[in-house]
């Protein structure tokens, strides 16, 4: 038995012919209905219903317009990070808000794929390293692009907070009265090596957000009379509470354990609290629900608003060159009188 032939696709020209109108009038019925009379629109829709015409092919429309009406979001992390990390999820929600309002779709792209093949109108790049080849690859597409957090790339927009100033402020809360402060840090390089060091060489850090935060913590430590080379920096490979808990346990088992820890995220801070309890001062970053639950002093910023700002910038709105707003929320984790 031979397979039956696929039914031929009904065309807009056939609809127009049956309706007794021009192809342009039939096209306007779907794409610019305000330019078609009620009578003509009714004739076109009746003809379309009779022929089983579902409407113009979206892919063909995209080709004609030279637009896919889709934004690409490039994540340097594994794709599941977008759904597992609260900060990334909030950021993506802000992009989605704008896409929904403007009639755009959103595609999450792995950093391993060539952006030149992505069927998107523009790119939003989640914070990455200075040497990430994806940045120049995106720039080479000549499509609108914005980086969140950093690095700054000529010809591409940049949205984010002043991480150094925020780290200085929250570090001051963490290190007040401390003698042996420590930092639980994001990775320092793209190889994402986990390690424990002292007085980390900030100039060699590949990720600008991590570099700026370490610089702010260093300033806070020095303001408290503590030399940076005496500050322990525990580097985690991922933004993960379990890893932060393990590395904090190692710090606490040392001969001179830290009495204050500034973590670069609320996720990491949660791991620190699990390992240390309420015996030391702890700060986080992002003011997530976890921070409120644990009573963490933390940096509050709206990643949802920043995601929306990135989307608006890619879609043509002028980028605000000022850093996004932030504040330090003070809670029990850095207040005097913690249990010891």
GROMACS .gro file of C-alpha atoms in nm:
model
  340
    1UNK     CA    1   0.000   0.000   0.000
    2UNK     CA    2   0.147   0.332  -0.106
    3UNK     CA    3   0.153   0.612   0.151
    4UNK     CA    4  -0.108   0.875   0.095
    5UNK     CA    5   0.013   1.207  -0.032
    6UNK     CA    6   0.031   1.489   0.220
    7UNK     CA    7  -0.252   1.739   0.181
    8UNK     CA    8  -0.149   2.050  -0.006
    9UNK     CA    9  -0.118   2.359   0.207
   10UNK     CA   10  -0.386   2.617   0.140
   11UNK     CA   11  -0.234   2.949   0.039
   12UNK     CA   12  -0.340   3.303   0.117
   13UNK     CA   13  -0.383   3.362  -0.257
   14UNK     CA   14  -0.646   3.086  -0.272
   15UNK     CA   15  -0.829   3.243   0.021
   16UNK     CA   16  -0.822   3.582  -0.150
   17UNK     CA   17  -0.952   3.435  -0.476
   18UNK     CA   18  -1.245   3.261  -0.304
   19UNK     CA   19  -1.325   3.574  -0.103
   20UNK     CA   20  -1.312   3.793  -0.412
   21UNK     CA   21  -1.054   4.031  -0.268
   22UNK     CA   22  -0.691   4.114  -0.341
   23UNK     CA   23  -0.411   3.916  -0.177
   24UNK     CA   24  -0.306   4.236   0.004
   25UNK     CA   25  -0.654   4.271   0.157
   26UNK     CA   26  -0.642   3.908   0.269
   27UNK     CA   27  -0.297   3.963   0.419
   28UNK     CA   28  -0.411   4.277   0.603
   29UNK     CA   29  -0.699   4.078   0.751
   30UNK     CA   30  -0.444   3.881   0.953
   31UNK     CA   31  -0.158   4.126   0.996
   32UNK     CA   32  -0.320   4.473   0.995
   33UNK     CA   33  -0.692   4.423   1.055
   34UNK     CA   34  -0.743   4.795   1.126
   35UNK     CA   35  -0.689   4.861   0.753
   36UNK     CA   36  -0.964   4.624   0.636
   37UNK     CA   37  -1.339   4.693   0.635
   38UNK     CA   38  -1.564   4.472   0.844
   39UNK     CA   39  -1.731   4.341   0.526
   40UNK     CA   40  -1.401   4.247   0.357
   41UNK     CA   41  -1.268   4.090   0.677
   42UNK     CA   42  -1.581   3.875   0.711
   43UNK     CA   43  -1.548   3.753   0.351
   44UNK     CA   44  -1.181   3.661   0.401
   45UNK     CA   45  -1.242   3.477   0.728
   46UNK     CA   46  -1.538   3.289   0.578
   47UNK     CA   47  -1.327   3.181   0.280
   48UNK     CA   48  -1.043   3.077   0.512
   49UNK     CA   49  -1.280   2.868   0.720
   50UNK     CA   50  -1.423   2.699   0.411
   51UNK     CA   51  -1.075   2.612   0.278
   52UNK     CA   52  -0.931   2.514   0.616
   53UNK     CA   53  -0.674   2.796   0.614
   54UNK     CA   54  -0.522   2.841   0.962
   55UNK     CA   55  -0.340   3.168   0.898
   56UNK     CA   56  -0.003   3.286   0.765
   57UNK     CA   57   0.303   3.065   0.827
   58UNK     CA   58   0.493   3.226   1.118
   59UNK     CA   59   0.832   3.112   0.987
   60UNK     CA   60   0.764   3.262   0.646
   61UNK     CA   61   0.652   3.585   0.809
   62UNK     CA   62   0.977   3.594   1.007
   63UNK     CA   63   1.181   3.551   0.690
   64UNK     CA   64   0.996   3.836   0.519
   65UNK     CA   65   1.044   4.067   0.814
   66UNK     CA   66   1.403   3.962   0.876
   67UNK     CA   67   1.302   3.902   1.237
   68UNK     CA   68   1.236   3.596   1.451
   69UNK     CA   69   1.081   3.795   1.738
   70UNK     CA   70   1.293   3.588   1.975
   71UNK     CA   71   1.567   3.689   2.220
   72UNK     CA   72   1.856   3.457   2.296
   73UNK     CA   73   1.990   3.433   2.652
   74UNK     CA   74   2.342   3.291   2.677
   75UNK     CA   75   2.425   3.116   3.004
   76UNK     CA   76   2.785   3.017   3.075
   77UNK     CA   77   2.656   2.763   3.326
   78UNK     CA   78   2.495   2.428   3.244
   79UNK     CA   79   2.140   2.487   3.122
   80UNK     CA   80   1.975   2.340   3.431
   81UNK     CA   81   2.134   2.629   3.624
   82UNK     CA   82   1.861   2.852   3.481
   83UNK     CA   83   1.601   2.658   3.677
   84UNK     CA   84   1.803   2.561   3.986
   85UNK     CA   85   1.960   2.894   4.080
   86UNK     CA   86   1.715   3.148   4.231
   87UNK     CA   87   1.916   3.446   4.106
   88UNK     CA   88   1.924   3.319   3.748
   89UNK     CA   89   1.554   3.229   3.763
   90UNK     CA   90   1.465   3.580   3.880
   91UNK     CA   91   1.678   3.735   3.605
   92UNK     CA   92   1.514   3.520   3.339
   93UNK     CA   93   1.170   3.611   3.474
   94UNK     CA   94   1.247   3.977   3.410
   95UNK     CA   95   1.341   3.901   3.050
   96UNK     CA   96   1.026   3.693   3.010
   97UNK     CA   97   0.812   3.981   3.140
   98UNK     CA   98   0.936   4.209   2.863
   99UNK     CA   99   0.914   3.938   2.597
  100UNK     CA  100   0.553   3.868   2.688
  101UNK     CA  101   0.468   4.238   2.679
  102UNK     CA  102   0.636   4.290   2.340
  103UNK     CA  103   0.522   3.966   2.177
  104UNK     CA  104   0.866   3.805   2.173
  105UNK     CA  105   0.984   3.457   2.259
  106UNK     CA  106   1.292   3.370   2.463
  107UNK     CA  107   1.548   3.098   2.392
  108UNK     CA  108   1.810   2.987   2.645
  109UNK     CA  109   2.131   2.913   2.457
  110UNK     CA  110   2.425   2.704   2.581
  111UNK     CA  111   2.758   2.884   2.573
  112UNK     CA  112   2.905   2.588   2.386
  113UNK     CA  113   2.707   2.647   2.066
  114UNK     CA  114   2.793   2.903   1.795
  115UNK     CA  115   2.561   3.206   1.831
  116UNK     CA  116   2.578   3.268   1.457
  117UNK     CA  117   2.337   2.978   1.405
  118UNK     CA  118   2.087   3.094   1.668
  119UNK     CA  119   1.757   3.212   1.519
  120UNK     CA  120   1.725   3.515   1.746
  121UNK     CA  121   1.703   3.891   1.699
  122UNK     CA  122   1.946   3.977   1.980
  123UNK     CA  123   2.144   3.839   2.271
  124UNK     CA  124   2.155   3.877   2.647
  125UNK     CA  125   2.472   3.730   2.798
  126UNK     CA  126   2.468   3.623   3.166
  127UNK     CA  127   2.778   3.744   3.351
  128UNK     CA  128   3.090   3.564   3.234
  129UNK     CA  129   3.469   3.589   3.222
  130UNK     CA  130   3.681   3.844   3.039
  131UNK     CA  131   3.825   3.571   2.817
  132UNK     CA  132   3.502   3.393   2.727
  133UNK     CA  133   3.506   3.345   2.347
  134UNK     CA  134   3.127   3.366   2.339
  135UNK     CA  135   3.154   3.746   2.380
  136UNK     CA  136   3.339   3.804   2.053
  137UNK     CA  137   3.124   3.543   1.881
  138UNK     CA  138   2.809   3.730   1.983
  139UNK     CA  139   2.962   4.062   1.884
  140UNK     CA  140   3.051   3.921   1.541
  141UNK     CA  141   2.683   3.851   1.467
  142UNK     CA  142   2.627   4.230   1.463
  143UNK     CA  143   2.294   4.178   1.635
  144UNK     CA  144   2.195   4.384   1.941
  145UNK     CA  145   2.353   4.242   2.256
  146UNK     CA  146   2.372   4.323   2.627
  147UNK     CA  147   2.591   4.171   2.898
  148UNK     CA  148   2.458   4.135   3.251
  149UNK     CA  149   2.710   4.202   3.527
  150UNK     CA  150   3.016   4.209   3.304
  151UNK     CA  151   3.254   4.223   3.140
  152UNK     CA  152   3.209   4.546   2.947
  153UNK     CA  153   3.242   4.480   2.575
  154UNK     CA  154   3.268   4.757   2.312
  155UNK     CA  155   2.951   4.774   2.108
  156UNK     CA  156   2.745   4.580   2.363
  157UNK     CA  157   2.529   4.716   2.645
  158UNK     CA  158   2.602   4.650   3.012
  159UNK     CA  159   2.350   4.618   3.298
  160UNK     CA  160   2.438   4.553   3.661
  161UNK     CA  161   2.511   4.699   4.002
  162UNK     CA  162   2.834   4.843   4.144
  163UNK     CA  163   2.954   4.510   4.284
  164UNK     CA  164   3.263   4.659   4.447
  165UNK     CA  165   3.066   4.919   4.641
  166UNK     CA  166   2.805   4.663   4.746
  167UNK     CA  167   3.073   4.417   4.862
  168UNK     CA  168   3.246   4.692   5.059
  169UNK     CA  169   2.920   4.774   5.235
  170UNK     CA  170   2.813   4.419   5.317
  171UNK     CA  171   3.173   4.325   5.400
  172UNK     CA  172   3.180   4.602   5.659
  173UNK     CA  173   2.878   4.441   5.825
  174UNK     CA  174   3.036   4.095   5.811
  175UNK     CA  175   3.382   4.191   5.935
  176UNK     CA  176   3.286   4.434   6.212
  177UNK     CA  177   3.472   4.316   6.524
  178UNK     CA  178   3.617   4.013   6.345
  179UNK     CA  179   3.977   3.898   6.387
  180UNK     CA  180   3.984   3.617   6.130
  181UNK     CA  181   3.743   3.701   5.846
  182UNK     CA  182   3.698   3.480   5.541
  183UNK     CA  183   3.523   3.498   5.205
  184UNK     CA  184   3.334   3.217   5.032
  185UNK     CA  185   3.380   3.305   4.668
  186UNK     CA  186   3.256   3.227   4.320
  187UNK     CA  187   3.515   3.072   4.081
  188UNK     CA  188   3.820   3.281   3.993
  189UNK     CA  189   3.872   3.136   3.644
  190UNK     CA  190   3.682   2.950   3.374
  191UNK     CA  191   3.826   2.616   3.482
  192UNK     CA  192   3.619   2.654   3.803
  193UNK     CA  193   3.877   2.514   4.041
  194UNK     CA  194   3.770   2.480   4.404
  195UNK     CA  195   4.043   2.584   4.650
  196UNK     CA  196   4.129   2.761   4.973
  197UNK     CA  197   4.382   3.041   4.966
  198UNK     CA  198   4.473   3.360   5.153
  199UNK     CA  199   4.491   3.709   5.014
  200UNK     CA  200   4.371   3.607   4.669
  201UNK     CA  201   4.535   3.793   4.380
  202UNK     CA  202   4.239   3.997   4.266
  203UNK     CA  203   4.403   4.124   3.948
  204UNK     CA  204   4.420   3.771   3.808
  205UNK     CA  205   4.050   3.692   3.857
  206UNK     CA  206   3.886   3.628   3.519
  207UNK     CA  207   3.527   3.701   3.620
  208UNK     CA  208   3.466   4.078   3.658
  209UNK     CA  209   3.179   4.035   3.905
  210UNK     CA  210   3.391   3.811   4.130
  211UNK     CA  211   3.689   4.045   4.090
  212UNK     CA  212   3.485   4.349   4.191
  213UNK     CA  213   3.332   4.176   4.492
  214UNK     CA  214   3.671   4.056   4.617
  215UNK     CA  215   3.802   4.411   4.582
  216UNK     CA  216   3.511   4.538   4.791
  217UNK     CA  217   3.565   4.273   5.059
  218UNK     CA  218   3.936   4.359   5.066
  219UNK     CA  219   3.853   4.724   5.124
  220UNK     CA  220   3.614   4.628   5.405
  221UNK     CA  221   3.879   4.410   5.570
  222UNK     CA  222   4.143   4.680   5.547
  223UNK     CA  223   3.898   4.934   5.690
  224UNK     CA  224   3.862   4.696   5.987
  225UNK     CA  225   4.240   4.690   6.031
  226UNK     CA  226   4.292   4.345   5.876
  227UNK     CA  227   4.547   4.295   5.600
  228UNK     CA  228   4.412   4.126   5.288
  229UNK     CA  229   4.687   3.863   5.296
  230UNK     CA  230   4.541   3.747   5.629
  231UNK     CA  231   4.191   3.695   5.483
  232UNK     CA  232   4.108   3.338   5.382
  233UNK     CA  233   3.928   3.303   5.048
  234UNK     CA  234   3.746   2.972   4.995
  235UNK     CA  235   3.665   2.934   4.625
  236UNK     CA  236   3.367   2.721   4.523
  237UNK     CA  237   3.339   2.572   4.177
  238UNK     CA  238   2.964   2.642   4.167
  239UNK     CA  239   2.706   2.861   4.333
  240UNK     CA  240   2.592   2.571   4.547
  241UNK     CA  241   2.493   2.547   4.915
  242UNK     CA  242   2.624   2.192   4.955
  243UNK     CA  243   2.969   2.283   4.826
  244UNK     CA  244   2.977   2.595   5.045
  245UNK     CA  245   2.887   2.380   5.346
  246UNK     CA  246   3.171   2.138   5.275
  247UNK     CA  247   3.432   2.407   5.224
  248UNK     CA  248   3.316   2.593   5.537
  249UNK     CA  249   3.351   2.275   5.741
  250UNK     CA  250   3.712   2.258   5.623
  251UNK     CA  251   3.770   2.619   5.730
  252UNK     CA  252   3.619   2.559   6.073
  253UNK     CA  253   3.841   2.255   6.129
  254UNK     CA  254   4.157   2.465   6.087
  255UNK     CA  255   4.375   2.566   6.381
  256UNK     CA  256   4.258   2.927   6.344
  257UNK     CA  257   3.898   2.907   6.214
  258UNK     CA  258   3.725   3.217   6.078
  259UNK     CA  259   3.497   3.420   6.303
  260UNK     CA  260   3.317   3.592   6.012
  261UNK     CA  261   3.238   3.481   5.657
  262UNK     CA  262   3.113   3.693   5.366
  263UNK     CA  263   2.957   3.473   5.097
  264UNK     CA  264   2.895   3.584   4.740
  265UNK     CA  265   2.539   3.449   4.732
  266UNK     CA  266   2.257   3.356   4.966
  267UNK     CA  267   2.292   2.997   4.843
  268UNK     CA  268   2.652   2.988   4.959
  269UNK     CA  269   2.563   3.165   5.283
  270UNK     CA  270   2.300   2.899   5.355
  271UNK     CA  271   2.573   2.637   5.328
  272UNK     CA  272   2.794   2.839   5.562
  273UNK     CA  273   2.515   2.857   5.821
  274UNK     CA  274   2.455   2.483   5.796
  275UNK     CA  275   2.822   2.420   5.874
  276UNK     CA  276   2.879   2.692   6.134
  277UNK     CA  277   2.539   2.740   6.293
  278UNK     CA  278   2.504   3.080   6.459
  279UNK     CA  279   2.857   3.088   6.599
  280UNK     CA  280   3.003   3.333   6.347
  281UNK     CA  281   2.893   3.638   6.150
  282UNK     CA  282   2.766   3.549   5.801
  283UNK     CA  283   2.650   3.760   5.508
  284UNK     CA  284   2.498   3.663   5.173
  285UNK     CA  285   2.402   3.832   4.847
  286UNK     CA  286   2.074   3.879   4.652
  287UNK     CA  287   1.819   3.894   4.938
  288UNK     CA  288   1.646   3.575   4.829
  289UNK     CA  289   1.370   3.409   5.035
  290UNK     CA  290   1.648   3.194   5.183
  291UNK     CA  291   1.811   3.505   5.328
  292UNK     CA  292   1.490   3.607   5.504
  293UNK     CA  293   1.432   3.255   5.636
  294UNK     CA  294   1.783   3.234   5.783
  295UNK     CA  295   1.799   3.593   5.906
  296UNK     CA  296   2.093   3.671   5.678
  297UNK     CA  297   2.239   4.015   5.631
  298UNK     CA  298   2.265   4.041   5.254
  299UNK     CA  299   2.285   4.264   4.947
  300UNK     CA  300   1.941   4.330   4.801
  301UNK     CA  301   1.913   4.388   4.429
  302UNK     CA  302   1.633   4.322   4.182
  303UNK     CA  303   1.765   4.075   3.930
  304UNK     CA  304   1.419   4.066   3.780
  305UNK     CA  305   1.439   4.439   3.707
  306UNK     CA  306   1.789   4.394   3.567
  307UNK     CA  307   1.669   4.114   3.340
  308UNK     CA  308   1.392   4.342   3.216
  309UNK     CA  309   1.643   4.624   3.160
  310UNK     CA  310   1.860   4.390   2.950
  311UNK     CA  311   1.561   4.289   2.737
  312UNK     CA  312   1.450   4.650   2.686
  313UNK     CA  313   1.804   4.745   2.582
  314UNK     CA  314   1.828   4.465   2.324
  315UNK     CA  315   1.489   4.568   2.186
  316UNK     CA  316   1.604   4.924   2.131
  317UNK     CA  317   1.544   5.119   2.448
  318UNK     CA  318   1.839   5.335   2.545
  319UNK     CA  319   2.045   5.169   2.820
  320UNK     CA  320   2.067   5.357   3.149
  321UNK     CA  321   2.442   5.397   3.202
  322UNK     CA  322   2.399   5.427   3.578
  323UNK     CA  323   2.450   5.111   3.787
  324UNK     CA  324   2.131   4.937   3.899
  325UNK     CA  325   2.020   5.008   4.259
  326UNK     CA  326   2.118   4.792   4.556
  327UNK     CA  327   2.110   4.811   4.935
  328UNK     CA  328   2.232   4.611   5.233
  329UNK     CA  329   1.959   4.446   5.440
  330UNK     CA  330   2.080   4.401   5.799
  331UNK     CA  331   1.951   4.096   5.988
  332UNK     CA  332   2.041   3.874   6.283
  333UNK     CA  333   2.339   3.703   6.119
  334UNK     CA  334   2.564   4.005   6.182
  335UNK     CA  335   2.408   4.150   6.495
  336UNK     CA  336   2.581   4.146   6.834
  337UNK     CA  337   2.459   3.877   7.071
  338UNK     CA  338   2.466   3.581   6.830
  339UNK     CA  339   2.477   3.248   7.008
  340UNK     CA  340   2.830   3.113   7.061
   0.00000   0.00000   0.00000
